[in-house]
Short mmCIF file of C-alpha atoms in Angstrom, two decimals:
data_model
loop_
_atom_site.label_atom_id
_atom_site.label_comp_id
_atom_site.label_asym_id
_atom_site.label_seq_id
_atom_site.Cartn_x
_atom_site.Cartn_y
_atom_site.Cartn_z
CA MET A 2 -24.87 27.82 -17.84
CA PHE A 3 -27.44 26.71 -15.25
CA GLU A 4 -28.64 30.31 -14.83
CA ALA A 5 -29.10 30.62 -18.59
CA TRP A 6 -30.92 27.30 -18.61
CA GLN A 7 -33.29 28.57 -15.91
CA ARG A 8 -33.88 31.90 -17.67
CA THR A 9 -34.97 30.15 -20.86
CA ALA A 10 -37.01 27.43 -19.18
CA ALA A 11 -40.34 29.17 -19.80
CA GLU A 12 -39.61 29.41 -23.53
CA ALA A 13 -38.24 25.93 -24.03
CA GLY A 14 -39.97 24.12 -21.19
CA THR A 15 -41.36 20.70 -21.99
CA ASP A 16 -44.16 20.62 -19.45
CA GLY A 17 -44.82 24.15 -18.30
CA GLY A 18 -43.14 23.43 -15.01
CA VAL A 19 -41.82 26.04 -12.61
CA ALA A 20 -38.05 26.24 -12.35
CA GLY A 21 -36.32 25.57 -9.05
CA THR A 22 -34.02 27.90 -7.18
CA ALA A 23 -31.14 29.12 -9.33
CA GLU A 24 -27.73 27.71 -8.48
CA ALA A 25 -24.23 28.87 -9.30
CA ALA A 26 -23.33 28.63 -12.98
CA LEU A 27 -21.28 25.63 -13.99
CA ALA A 28 -18.19 25.81 -16.17
CA PRO A 29 -18.35 24.05 -19.55
CA PRO A 30 -16.82 20.57 -19.43
CA PRO A 31 -13.68 19.46 -21.25
CA LEU A 32 -13.82 16.79 -23.90
CA PRO A 33 -13.42 13.27 -22.51
CA ALA A 34 -10.04 11.68 -22.98
CA PRO A 35 -9.91 8.84 -25.54
CA HIS A 36 -9.33 5.30 -24.38
CA ASP A 37 -7.63 3.88 -27.49
CA ALA A 38 -4.74 5.35 -29.43
CA THR A 39 -6.40 4.97 -32.84
CA ALA A 40 -6.15 7.66 -35.49
CA GLU A 41 -9.76 8.67 -35.00
CA ASP A 42 -9.36 8.88 -31.23
CA ALA A 43 -6.25 10.98 -31.67
CA ALA A 44 -8.20 13.32 -33.92
CA VAL A 45 -10.88 13.59 -31.27
CA ALA A 46 -8.25 14.50 -28.69
CA ARG A 47 -6.88 17.25 -30.97
CA GLY A 48 -10.39 18.64 -31.40
CA GLU A 49 -10.52 17.79 -35.12
CA VAL A 50 -13.38 15.33 -34.65
CA PRO A 51 -16.04 15.94 -31.96
CA ALA A 52 -16.62 13.25 -29.33
CA LEU A 53 -20.41 12.96 -29.21
CA SER A 54 -20.82 10.54 -26.35
CA ILE A 55 -19.08 10.20 -23.02
CA ASP A 56 -18.66 6.55 -23.99
CA PRO A 57 -16.08 6.63 -26.85
CA ALA A 58 -17.49 3.40 -28.29
CA LEU A 59 -20.66 5.25 -29.24
CA ASP A 60 -18.69 7.57 -31.54
CA ASP A 61 -18.33 4.63 -33.92
CA LEU A 62 -22.05 4.70 -34.76
CA ALA A 63 -22.82 4.85 -38.46
CA GLN A 64 -23.77 8.30 -39.74
CA PRO A 65 -27.32 8.08 -41.17
CA GLU A 66 -28.45 9.83 -44.32
CA GLU A 67 -30.58 12.94 -43.76
CA GLU A 68 -33.61 11.54 -45.57
CA GLU A 69 -33.68 8.35 -43.49
CA ALA A 70 -36.01 8.20 -40.53
CA ALA A 71 -34.32 7.80 -37.18
CA PRO A 72 -34.54 4.11 -36.25
CA ASP A 73 -36.51 3.15 -33.20
CA ALA A 74 -34.30 2.18 -30.32
CA GLU A 75 -34.44 -1.25 -28.79
CA ALA A 76 -32.62 -0.19 -25.64
CA LEU A 77 -35.87 0.73 -23.87
CA PRO A 78 -38.92 -1.54 -23.68
CA LEU A 79 -42.57 -0.58 -23.67
CA PRO A 80 -44.00 1.07 -20.52
CA GLU A 81 -44.70 -2.37 -19.06
CA GLN A 82 -42.49 -5.34 -19.80
CA LEU A 83 -45.07 -8.12 -19.71
CA THR A 84 -44.41 -11.72 -20.67
CA VAL A 85 -47.04 -14.42 -20.77
CA ILE A 86 -46.45 -16.99 -18.06
CA PRO A 87 -46.90 -20.31 -19.90
CA ASP A 88 -49.26 -22.90 -18.53
CA GLU A 89 -46.39 -25.20 -17.68
CA LEU A 90 -43.85 -25.71 -14.94
CA HIS A 91 -41.59 -22.75 -14.22
CA PRO A 92 -38.06 -24.07 -13.51
CA GLY A 93 -37.15 -23.95 -9.85
CA GLU A 94 -40.55 -22.69 -8.70
CA GLU A 95 -42.56 -25.89 -8.24
CA LEU A 96 -44.28 -26.19 -4.87
CA VAL A 97 -44.21 -29.43 -2.88
CA LEU A 98 -47.65 -30.71 -1.88
CA GLY A 99 -48.34 -32.10 1.58
CA PRO A 100 -50.65 -34.99 2.59
CA ASP A 101 -53.69 -32.67 2.50
CA GLY A 102 -53.01 -31.71 -1.12
CA GLU A 103 -51.95 -28.17 -0.19
CA PRO A 104 -48.42 -26.82 -0.74
CA LEU A 105 -46.01 -27.08 2.16
CA GLU A 106 -44.79 -23.75 3.53
CA ASP A 107 -41.25 -22.59 2.80
CA MET A 108 -40.60 -19.76 5.22
CA GLY A 109 -37.06 -19.46 3.96
CA LEU A 110 -38.23 -17.60 0.85
CA VAL A 111 -40.15 -14.78 2.49
CA LEU A 112 -39.65 -13.45 5.99
CA GLU A 113 -42.89 -11.74 6.86
CA ASP A 114 -43.89 -9.44 9.68
CA VAL A 115 -46.81 -10.60 11.81
CA GLU A 116 -50.04 -8.91 12.71
CA PRO A 117 -49.93 -6.54 15.69
CA GLY A 118 -50.88 -8.24 18.91
CA ALA A 119 -50.38 -11.78 17.60
CA GLU A 120 -48.52 -13.93 20.10
CA PRO A 121 -46.76 -17.29 19.71
CA VAL A 122 -48.84 -20.30 20.71
CA GLY A 123 -48.30 -21.35 24.28
CA VAL A 124 -46.75 -18.06 25.43
CA ASP A 125 -48.13 -16.28 28.47
CA VAL A 126 -48.50 -12.69 27.26
CA ASP A 127 -48.74 -11.36 30.78
CA ALA A 128 -45.64 -13.20 31.95
CA GLY A 129 -43.37 -10.98 34.01
CA THR A 130 -43.50 -9.34 37.37
CA ASP A 131 -45.29 -6.45 39.00
CA LEU A 132 -41.99 -5.18 40.35
CA ALA A 133 -40.20 -2.18 38.88
CA PRO A 134 -37.87 -3.00 35.98
CA HIS A 135 -34.51 -4.26 37.20
CA ALA A 136 -31.42 -6.04 35.86
CA ILE A 137 -31.12 -9.83 36.04
CA PRO A 138 -28.27 -12.12 34.95
CA PHE A 139 -28.42 -13.21 31.32
CA ALA A 140 -25.75 -15.59 30.04
CA PRO A 141 -27.27 -18.30 27.84
CA ASP A 142 -25.14 -21.28 26.92
CA ALA A 143 -25.43 -20.54 23.21
CA GLY A 144 -23.57 -19.14 20.24
CA SER A 145 -26.44 -16.92 19.18
CA LEU A 146 -30.13 -16.16 19.68
CA ARG A 147 -32.52 -17.20 16.91
CA VAL A 148 -35.41 -14.84 16.21
CA ARG A 149 -38.57 -16.96 16.40
CA ARG A 150 -40.59 -14.59 14.23
CA SER A 151 -40.24 -11.14 12.73
CA ILE A 152 -40.53 -8.80 15.68
CA VAL A 153 -40.23 -5.15 16.60
CA VAL A 154 -36.98 -3.97 18.15
CA ARG A 155 -37.56 -1.31 20.84
CA GLN A 156 -35.44 1.67 21.81
CA GLU A 157 -35.77 0.81 25.51
CA PRO A 158 -36.63 -2.35 27.46
CA ARG A 159 -40.37 -1.84 27.70
CA ARG A 160 -43.34 -2.63 25.51
CA ASP A 161 -44.44 0.97 24.99
CA ALA A 162 -40.98 2.20 23.99
CA PRO A 163 -40.62 3.67 20.47
CA PRO A 164 -39.68 1.11 17.79
CA VAL A 165 -36.34 1.30 16.01
CA GLY A 166 -37.05 -1.40 13.45
CA THR A 167 -37.98 -5.01 12.79
CA VAL A 168 -35.60 -7.95 12.88
CA ALA A 169 -36.63 -10.76 10.55
CA GLN A 170 -37.57 -14.31 11.45
CA ASP A 171 -34.84 -16.95 11.67
CA MET A 172 -31.98 -14.49 11.94
CA ARG A 173 -29.39 -15.48 14.53
CA VAL A 174 -28.24 -12.44 16.48
CA ARG A 175 -25.76 -11.59 19.23
CA TRP A 176 -26.77 -10.20 22.59
CA ARG A 177 -24.98 -7.43 24.44
CA GLY A 178 -23.67 -7.68 27.99
CA ASP A 179 -24.41 -10.29 30.65
CA THR A 180 -27.63 -8.86 32.03
CA ALA A 181 -31.20 -8.45 30.85
CA ILE A 182 -34.03 -6.25 32.14
CA ARG A 183 -37.02 -7.81 33.88
CA GLY A 184 -40.19 -5.75 33.79
CA PRO A 185 -43.95 -6.03 34.20
CA ASP A 186 -44.44 -6.85 30.49
CA CYS A 187 -41.53 -9.27 29.91
CA GLU A 188 -39.50 -11.73 31.96
CA ALA A 189 -36.29 -10.61 30.26
CA TRP A 190 -35.69 -7.78 27.82
CA VAL A 191 -32.52 -8.64 25.88
CA GLN A 192 -30.33 -6.03 24.23
CA ILE A 193 -29.26 -7.29 20.79
CA GLU A 194 -26.60 -6.26 18.30
CA PRO A 195 -26.29 -3.73 16.80
CA ARG A 196 -28.94 -1.90 18.88
CA GLY A 197 -32.32 -2.13 20.53
CA TRP A 198 -34.24 -4.47 22.85
CA VAL A 199 -36.33 -7.59 22.18
CA CYS A 200 -38.36 -9.60 24.69
CA GLU A 201 -36.77 -12.99 25.37
CA ARG A 202 -40.02 -14.82 24.54
CA TYR A 203 -39.31 -14.11 20.85
CA LEU A 204 -35.74 -15.43 21.04
CA GLU A 205 -34.35 -18.90 21.54
CA PRO A 206 -30.76 -19.97 22.24
CA ASN A 207 -28.95 -21.56 19.32
CA PHE A 208 -25.62 -23.35 19.42
CA ARG A 209 -24.53 -21.92 16.05
CA GLU A 210 -22.76 -18.64 15.42
CA PRO A 211 -24.78 -15.53 14.57
CA ARG A 212 -26.07 -15.39 11.01
CA VAL A 213 -27.90 -12.56 9.32
CA ARG A 214 -28.51 -11.84 5.64
CA GLU A 215 -29.44 -8.88 3.50
CA LEU A 216 -33.14 -8.36 2.92
CA PRO A 217 -34.87 -8.77 0.63
CA LYS A 218 -33.09 -11.94 -0.34
CA LEU A 219 -31.89 -12.09 -3.95
CA ARG A 220 -30.87 -15.15 -5.87
CA GLU A 221 -27.81 -14.96 -8.07
CA GLY A 222 -28.45 -12.86 -11.14
CA GLU A 223 -31.80 -11.49 -9.94
CA LEU A 224 -32.64 -7.79 -10.23
CA THR A 225 -35.58 -8.14 -7.84
CA PRO A 226 -36.45 -10.78 -5.25
CA GLY A 227 -38.39 -13.37 -7.22
CA ILE A 228 -41.04 -13.13 -9.91
CA TYR A 229 -43.66 -10.39 -10.21
CA ALA A 230 -46.70 -10.43 -12.43
CA ARG A 231 -49.72 -8.36 -13.35
CA VAL A 232 -53.22 -9.79 -13.20
CA VAL A 233 -55.00 -9.42 -16.55
CA GLY A 234 -58.54 -10.10 -17.70
CA LYS A 235 -62.01 -9.34 -16.36
CA ARG A 236 -63.61 -10.68 -13.19
CA VAL A 237 -60.46 -12.47 -12.08
CA ARG A 238 -60.72 -14.15 -8.69
CA ALA A 239 -58.04 -15.13 -6.20
CA TYR A 240 -58.57 -18.18 -3.99
CA PRO A 241 -57.37 -18.81 -0.41
CA SER A 242 -56.40 -22.45 -1.04
CA LEU A 243 -55.51 -24.76 -3.90
CA LYS A 244 -58.58 -26.90 -3.23
CA LEU A 245 -60.90 -23.92 -3.48
CA ALA A 246 -59.09 -22.67 -6.60
CA ARG A 247 -59.71 -25.99 -8.34
CA ALA A 248 -63.35 -25.93 -7.28
CA ARG A 249 -63.66 -22.21 -8.12
CA ARG A 250 -65.25 -21.52 -4.74
CA ARG A 251 -64.89 -18.63 -2.28
CA GLY A 252 -62.77 -16.60 -4.66
CA VAL A 253 -62.16 -12.91 -4.04
CA LEU A 254 -62.92 -10.69 -7.03
CA LEU A 255 -59.88 -8.54 -7.82
CA LYS A 256 -60.56 -4.89 -8.67
CA GLY A 257 -58.40 -2.28 -10.33
CA SER A 258 -54.76 -2.79 -11.28
CA VAL A 259 -53.25 -5.67 -9.30
CA SER A 260 -49.62 -6.80 -9.27
CA VAL A 261 -48.51 -9.83 -7.29
CA GLN A 262 -45.29 -11.51 -6.27
CA LEU A 263 -45.20 -15.20 -7.03
CA ARG A 264 -44.15 -17.75 -4.44
CA GLY A 265 -44.35 -20.94 -6.49
CA GLN A 266 -46.53 -23.01 -8.79
CA VAL A 267 -48.46 -26.26 -8.89
CA ARG A 268 -49.59 -28.07 -12.03
CA ILE A 269 -52.82 -30.03 -11.70
CA ARG A 270 -53.70 -31.96 -14.84
CA ARG A 271 -53.76 -29.32 -17.58
CA LYS A 272 -53.83 -26.25 -15.37
CA THR A 273 -51.06 -24.41 -13.58
CA TYR A 274 -51.81 -22.45 -10.43
CA TRP A 275 -49.52 -19.81 -9.00
CA ARG A 276 -49.36 -19.05 -5.31
CA THR A 277 -48.67 -15.45 -4.33
CA THR A 278 -46.64 -14.29 -1.34
CA ASP A 279 -49.86 -13.45 0.52
CA GLY A 280 -51.10 -17.04 0.17
CA GLN A 281 -53.60 -16.60 -2.66
CA TYR A 282 -53.92 -18.82 -5.73
CA LEU A 283 -54.36 -17.66 -9.32
CA GLU A 284 -54.36 -19.52 -12.62
CA ALA A 285 -51.21 -18.90 -14.64
CA ARG A 286 -53.29 -17.89 -17.65
CA VAL A 287 -54.40 -14.64 -15.95
CA LEU A 288 -50.85 -13.55 -15.11
CA ARG A 289 -48.32 -11.62 -17.16
CA GLU A 290 -44.79 -11.67 -15.84
CA TYR A 291 -42.88 -8.40 -15.45
CA ARG A 292 -39.33 -8.00 -16.73
CA PRO A 293 -37.66 -5.46 -14.41
CA SER A 294 -35.42 -2.80 -15.91
CA SER A 295 -31.66 -3.32 -15.85
CA PHE A 296 -30.95 0.41 -16.11
CA GLU A 297 -28.67 1.95 -13.49
CA GLY A 298 -27.20 5.36 -12.82
CA VAL A 299 -23.59 6.41 -12.32
CA ASP A 300 -21.69 6.15 -9.04
CA ALA A 301 -18.98 8.36 -7.53
CA ASP A 302 -16.15 6.77 -9.53
CA ALA A 303 -18.02 7.22 -12.80
CA ILE A 304 -19.01 10.80 -11.94
CA ALA A 305 -15.36 11.63 -11.32
CA GLU A 306 -14.58 10.60 -14.90
CA LEU A 307 -17.48 12.55 -16.42
CA PRO A 308 -17.52 16.22 -17.47
CA PRO A 309 -18.72 18.73 -14.84
CA THR A 310 -22.08 18.90 -16.60
CA PHE A 311 -23.54 15.84 -18.30
CA ALA A 312 -26.93 14.56 -19.39
CA TRP A 313 -28.79 11.49 -20.54
CA ALA A 314 -30.02 11.82 -24.13
CA GLN A 315 -33.62 10.61 -24.13
CA SER A 316 -36.63 12.12 -25.85
CA ARG A 317 -39.51 13.17 -23.62
CA THR A 318 -42.07 12.56 -26.34
CA ARG A 319 -40.59 9.34 -27.79
CA PRO A 320 -38.44 7.83 -25.01
CA THR A 321 -37.65 4.66 -26.96
CA ALA A 322 -36.52 6.50 -30.12
CA HIS A 323 -32.99 7.50 -31.02
CA VAL A 324 -32.08 11.12 -30.34
CA GLU A 325 -31.17 13.21 -33.38
CA VAL A 326 -27.95 15.24 -33.42
CA ARG A 327 -27.94 18.30 -35.71
CA ALA A 328 -25.03 20.23 -37.22
CA ALA A 329 -26.48 23.53 -35.97
CA PRO A 330 -29.02 24.65 -33.37
CA ASP A 331 -31.90 24.38 -35.80
CA ALA A 332 -34.37 21.58 -36.53
CA ARG A 333 -33.79 22.19 -40.25
CA ALA A 334 -30.02 21.74 -39.96
CA ALA A 335 -28.31 18.64 -41.33
CA ARG A 336 -28.55 15.61 -39.13
CA GLU A 337 -25.09 14.42 -38.17
CA THR A 338 -26.01 11.21 -36.35
CA VAL A 339 -28.42 9.71 -33.84
CA LEU A 340 -27.81 8.54 -30.28
CA PRO A 341 -29.38 5.52 -28.57
CA PRO A 342 -31.68 6.54 -25.71
CA ARG A 343 -29.96 7.13 -22.36
CA THR A 344 -26.61 7.87 -23.98
CA LEU A 345 -24.50 9.99 -21.62
CA VAL A 346 -23.28 13.19 -23.28
CA ALA A 347 -21.40 16.31 -22.26
CA VAL A 348 -23.36 19.56 -21.89
CA LYS A 349 -21.11 22.26 -23.32
CA ALA A 350 -23.21 25.28 -24.28
CA LEU A 351 -26.76 26.52 -24.67
CA SER A 352 -28.02 28.17 -27.88
CA ASP A 353 -29.08 31.82 -27.80
CA ASP A 354 -32.77 30.93 -27.85
CA GLY A 355 -32.31 28.24 -25.18
CA HIS A 356 -33.82 25.49 -27.31
CA TRP A 357 -30.61 23.63 -28.25
CA VAL A 358 -27.59 22.25 -26.40
CA SER A 359 -24.09 21.75 -27.76
CA ILE A 360 -22.67 18.35 -26.88
CA ALA A 361 -19.58 18.73 -29.08
CA GLU A 362 -18.33 21.07 -31.78
CA ASP A 363 -21.02 21.50 -34.47
CA HIS A 364 -23.20 18.88 -32.80
CA TRP A 365 -26.45 20.03 -31.22
CA VAL A 366 -29.28 18.23 -29.47
CA ALA A 367 -32.74 19.61 -28.73
CA ARG A 368 -32.99 20.75 -25.12
CA ASP A 369 -36.13 18.65 -24.63
CA ASP A 370 -34.13 15.51 -25.49
CA LEU A 371 -31.68 15.93 -22.62
CA HIS A 372 -32.00 15.12 -18.92
CA VAL A 373 -29.24 17.14 -17.29
CA ALA A 374 -27.69 16.27 -13.92
CA TRP A 375 -27.35 19.78 -12.47
CA PHE A 376 -25.12 19.66 -9.41
CA SER A 377 -26.11 22.06 -6.64
CA HIS A 378 -25.25 23.13 -3.12
CA ALA A 379 -26.64 21.45 -0.02
CA PRO A 380 -29.56 23.12 1.77
CA PRO A 381 -28.51 24.87 4.99
CA GLN A 382 -30.27 22.21 7.07
CA VAL A 383 -27.84 19.53 5.84
CA GLU A 384 -24.88 19.03 8.16
CA PRO A 385 -21.40 19.13 6.58
CA GLY A 386 -20.61 15.80 4.95
CA ALA A 387 -24.10 14.37 5.57
CA ARG A 388 -25.81 12.21 2.97
CA TRP A 389 -28.76 13.78 1.17
CA LEU A 390 -30.76 13.40 -2.04
CA ASP A 391 -31.71 16.03 -4.62
CA VAL A 392 -34.60 15.27 -6.98
CA ASP A 393 -35.04 17.55 -10.01
CA LEU A 394 -38.60 17.04 -11.25
CA ASP A 395 -38.07 19.01 -14.45
CA ALA A 396 -35.07 16.94 -15.51
CA GLN A 397 -36.39 13.71 -13.89
CA VAL A 398 -32.93 13.25 -12.39
CA LEU A 399 -31.84 12.33 -8.87
CA VAL A 400 -28.39 13.17 -7.49
CA ALA A 401 -27.12 11.78 -4.17
CA TYR A 402 -24.56 13.80 -2.23
CA GLU A 403 -22.22 13.46 0.67
CA GLY A 404 -22.05 17.07 1.73
CA GLU A 405 -21.21 18.97 -1.47
CA ARG A 406 -19.79 15.93 -3.30
CA PRO A 407 -22.09 14.09 -5.75
CA VAL A 408 -21.73 10.34 -5.32
CA TYR A 409 -24.61 8.97 -7.43
CA ALA A 410 -26.83 10.23 -10.24
CA THR A 411 -29.65 8.57 -12.12
CA LEU A 412 -32.96 8.97 -13.95
CA ILE A 413 -36.22 8.70 -12.02
CA SER A 414 -39.95 8.72 -12.67
CA SER A 415 -41.97 11.10 -10.53
CA GLY A 416 -45.73 11.60 -10.25
CA LYS A 417 -47.87 12.12 -13.32
CA GLN A 418 -50.01 15.22 -13.65
CA GLY A 419 -52.82 14.96 -11.12
CA THR A 420 -50.79 12.70 -8.83
CA ASP A 421 -47.83 15.02 -8.39
CA THR A 422 -44.75 14.40 -6.32
CA PRO A 423 -44.66 17.00 -3.51
CA GLU A 424 -41.97 19.68 -3.68
CA GLY A 425 -40.01 20.69 -0.61
CA LEU A 426 -37.39 19.53 1.86
CA PHE A 427 -38.14 16.26 3.67
CA ARG A 428 -36.40 13.54 5.67
CA ILE A 429 -36.57 9.79 5.26
CA TRP A 430 -38.58 8.62 8.27
CA ILE A 431 -38.87 4.87 7.66
CA LYS A 432 -37.36 2.26 5.34
CA PHE A 433 -38.79 -1.14 4.34
CA ALA A 434 -36.98 -3.99 2.65
CA GLU A 435 -40.35 -4.68 0.99
CA ALA A 436 -43.68 -2.85 1.18
CA ASP A 437 -47.14 -3.60 -0.18
CA MET A 438 -48.81 -0.51 -1.63
CA THR A 439 -52.44 0.22 -2.40
CA GLY A 440 -54.19 3.30 -3.72
CA SER A 441 -57.64 4.54 -4.68
CA GLY A 442 -59.20 7.76 -5.91
CA THR A 443 -56.19 8.70 -8.03
CA ALA A 444 -55.80 9.18 -11.77
CA GLY A 445 -59.53 9.12 -12.52
CA ASN A 446 -60.65 6.96 -9.59
CA GLU A 447 -58.09 4.32 -10.48
CA THR A 448 -57.44 1.73 -7.80
CA TYR A 449 -54.29 -0.32 -7.59
CA ARG A 450 -52.50 -2.86 -5.43
CA VAL A 451 -48.79 -3.47 -5.85
CA ALA A 452 -47.18 -6.36 -3.99
CA THR A 453 -43.92 -6.30 -2.05
CA VAL A 454 -42.17 -3.30 -3.57
CA PRO A 455 -38.46 -3.73 -2.73
CA TRP A 456 -36.14 -1.10 -1.21
CA THR A 457 -38.73 1.47 -0.15
CA MET A 458 -37.88 4.72 1.68
CA PHE A 459 -40.73 6.96 2.86
CA PHE A 460 -39.89 10.64 3.09
CA GLN A 461 -43.26 12.39 3.51
CA ASP A 462 -46.33 10.56 4.80
CA ASP A 463 -46.94 7.82 2.21
CA TYR A 464 -44.68 9.29 -0.49
CA ALA A 465 -41.57 7.21 -1.02
CA LEU A 466 -38.53 6.53 -3.11
CA HIS A 467 -38.86 2.92 -4.23
CA THR A 468 -38.24 0.31 -6.90
CA ALA A 469 -40.54 0.22 -9.92
CA TYR A 470 -40.30 -3.32 -11.28
CA TRP A 471 -43.28 -2.77 -13.60
CA HIS A 472 -41.88 -0.23 -16.08
CA ASP A 473 -38.72 1.03 -17.75
CA ARG A 474 -39.71 4.61 -18.48
CA PHE A 475 -37.25 6.27 -16.14
CA GLY A 476 -36.77 9.84 -17.26
CA GLN A 477 -40.48 10.62 -17.56
CA PRO A 478 -43.29 10.99 -14.98
CA MET A 479 -45.04 7.66 -14.46
CA SER A 480 -46.04 7.30 -10.80
CA HIS A 481 -48.92 8.06 -8.47
CA GLY A 482 -46.69 10.56 -6.64
CA CYS A 483 -43.76 8.50 -5.41
CA VAL A 484 -40.27 8.66 -6.88
CA ASN A 485 -39.74 5.52 -8.99
CA LEU A 486 -36.26 4.05 -9.27
CA SER A 487 -34.85 1.15 -11.25
CA PRO A 488 -34.13 -1.96 -9.14
CA LYS A 489 -30.35 -1.43 -9.22
CA ASP A 490 -30.68 2.24 -8.28
CA ALA A 491 -33.21 1.58 -5.52
CA ARG A 492 -31.05 -1.12 -3.96
CA ALA A 493 -27.92 1.07 -4.04
CA LEU A 494 -29.64 4.11 -2.55
CA TYR A 495 -31.49 2.04 0.07
CA ALA A 496 -28.16 0.74 1.36
CA TRP A 497 -26.54 4.19 1.18
CA ALA A 498 -29.14 6.54 2.64
CA ALA A 499 -29.77 7.06 6.35
CA PRO A 500 -31.01 5.60 8.58
CA GLN A 501 -28.87 2.55 7.98
CA VAL A 502 -30.72 -0.77 8.00
CA PRO A 503 -28.90 -3.43 10.03
CA VAL A 504 -28.34 -6.62 8.08
CA GLY A 505 -31.17 -9.01 8.86
CA TRP A 506 -33.70 -6.27 9.57
CA SER A 507 -36.75 -5.87 7.31
CA MET A 508 -37.55 -2.32 8.46
CA VAL A 509 -35.94 0.57 10.30
CA HIS A 510 -37.25 3.84 11.77
CA ALA A 511 -35.36 7.09 11.78
CA THR A 512 -34.71 8.23 15.34
CA GLU A 513 -33.28 11.28 17.05
CA ASP A 514 -29.95 9.49 17.37
CA ALA A 515 -30.10 8.09 13.82
CA PRO A 516 -32.06 10.59 11.68
CA GLY A 517 -32.95 9.95 8.07
CA SER A 518 -31.27 11.53 5.08
CA TRP A 519 -32.66 14.82 3.78
CA VAL A 520 -34.58 14.65 0.49
CA ARG A 521 -35.00 17.86 -1.51
CA ILE A 522 -37.57 17.79 -4.30
CA ARG A 523 -37.66 20.77 -6.62
CA GLY A 524 -38.65 21.81 -10.11
CA GLN A 525 -41.99 21.89 -11.81
CA ALA A 526 -45.26 22.74 -10.09
CA ARG A 527 -48.38 21.13 -11.55
CA PRO A 528 -52.09 21.64 -10.87
CA THR A 529 -53.31 19.72 -7.87
CA GLY A 530 -55.28 16.62 -8.81
CA LYS A 531 -57.90 14.73 -6.87
CA ALA A 532 -57.36 13.95 -3.23
CA ARG A 533 -54.84 11.22 -2.73
CA LYS A 534 -55.94 8.11 -0.85
CA VAL A 535 -53.07 5.69 -0.43
CA ALA A 536 -52.46 3.06 2.20
CA VAL A 537 -49.20 1.31 2.99
CA ALA A 538 -49.80 -2.28 3.96
CA ALA A 539 -46.23 -3.14 4.92
CA THR A 540 -46.50 -1.67 8.41
CA ARG A 541 -47.82 -4.95 9.79
CA VAL A 542 -45.25 -5.62 12.50
CA GLY A 543 -45.33 -7.61 15.68
CA ALA A 544 -45.26 -5.93 19.07
CA PRO A 545 -43.89 -7.58 22.22
#
């Protein structure tokens, strides 16, 4: 069926895209087995009544009259889920003021990397010896070593060795062996678990047992770490301190589209000020809180229960509308029912003209209203059993594989026309628990700044797979070139894909010994837009 789908793509294509490499045809799927032994379910099992959705509960939807307009779905929100942040206290987010009237720091909320070259106060940077590196005894009377600040972990015990990642501040780690390495740039290079070397000046003995935690830190029930908001209005300024914010002095004029992560709030008389994670202050009235999407794809267990070929029913032109199901492959045919957006359905057959897809007997859906998860073979570069990702730009679907076995599938949002996602075969080269992103000169000279994007995996220069907490339009192109994922999907794939991020680390590099997962991006080819100028601000890491 996949070959037929590809042959008819030019006729029925939704965006004029170029089809990817043809794969082996897939056999039509069987009908899903019913869960309940009701009369209707039994009829479905006998083939007397078609099962429209992979979820049997959706077969109980009322059958609308032909002349009625399809109701708008409420399952998907508008492109941006924005909620006014009221000018009042936000439960659990109030900042405590110190004697100087400024909020006290709470470093437990955000573990930040430090600027390159910055050294702790009172530390002799040149401490060490002019002698060649050599082993010295290292057996501290401690249960663990506390990381004094977020710091780079090196592949070898020397300052110019390649980095393997960043371990976050306040993590308590184990050391390996009973020796350290003394060198000209450090009194004692300590090998830590699970790998890498850190200079002892950034570690301190602690009597407690090792303790690390997953980053970014999530509170119970959170989809993303904390609260995000968009700055709205004209000539909005951000202030470096609460005092200056109240006096409206020394404010920085914000330009373009700006999203911030909120650290806490302070109410002064009738005004509420929010502090961002980068230490700036903004009035609550200029902020609109995002509501991240709760959508998530299907994992290996769910895929095993699905037909060999399945799709999400979601219109490309009206993503929030219900999808119409016709009695025949013709727009003039009787409408049998409608499906809520993102309903999972079986893909059984393609009409002769390639414009319609059978999801059950005498039930057809327009091809453009389906996002099919086409399973394919691994590229020859992928080692047997290795983890890799396949992104289909035409379908706006991502499938994760372990070798030839699909283990996760979901909807994505790739680059809009003019800010296209690059096609090709890439490897993840670096992963960040959180990354600040900025861009300029894209989409009609649009500039933007997006704060602390969680679960980010760069695969080609500054192109990445990452969370999009600012929209719920997965299944249609929305980005400046990156591959947008829902928070749940991004978190799952971040933990799954290589290189693995040790618990307690805020960043990890792919290395020769621990290479990144392959990422294949295929499908439509769009005209090249303006030159892309994007900077990643999350690479601020300390160096011993």
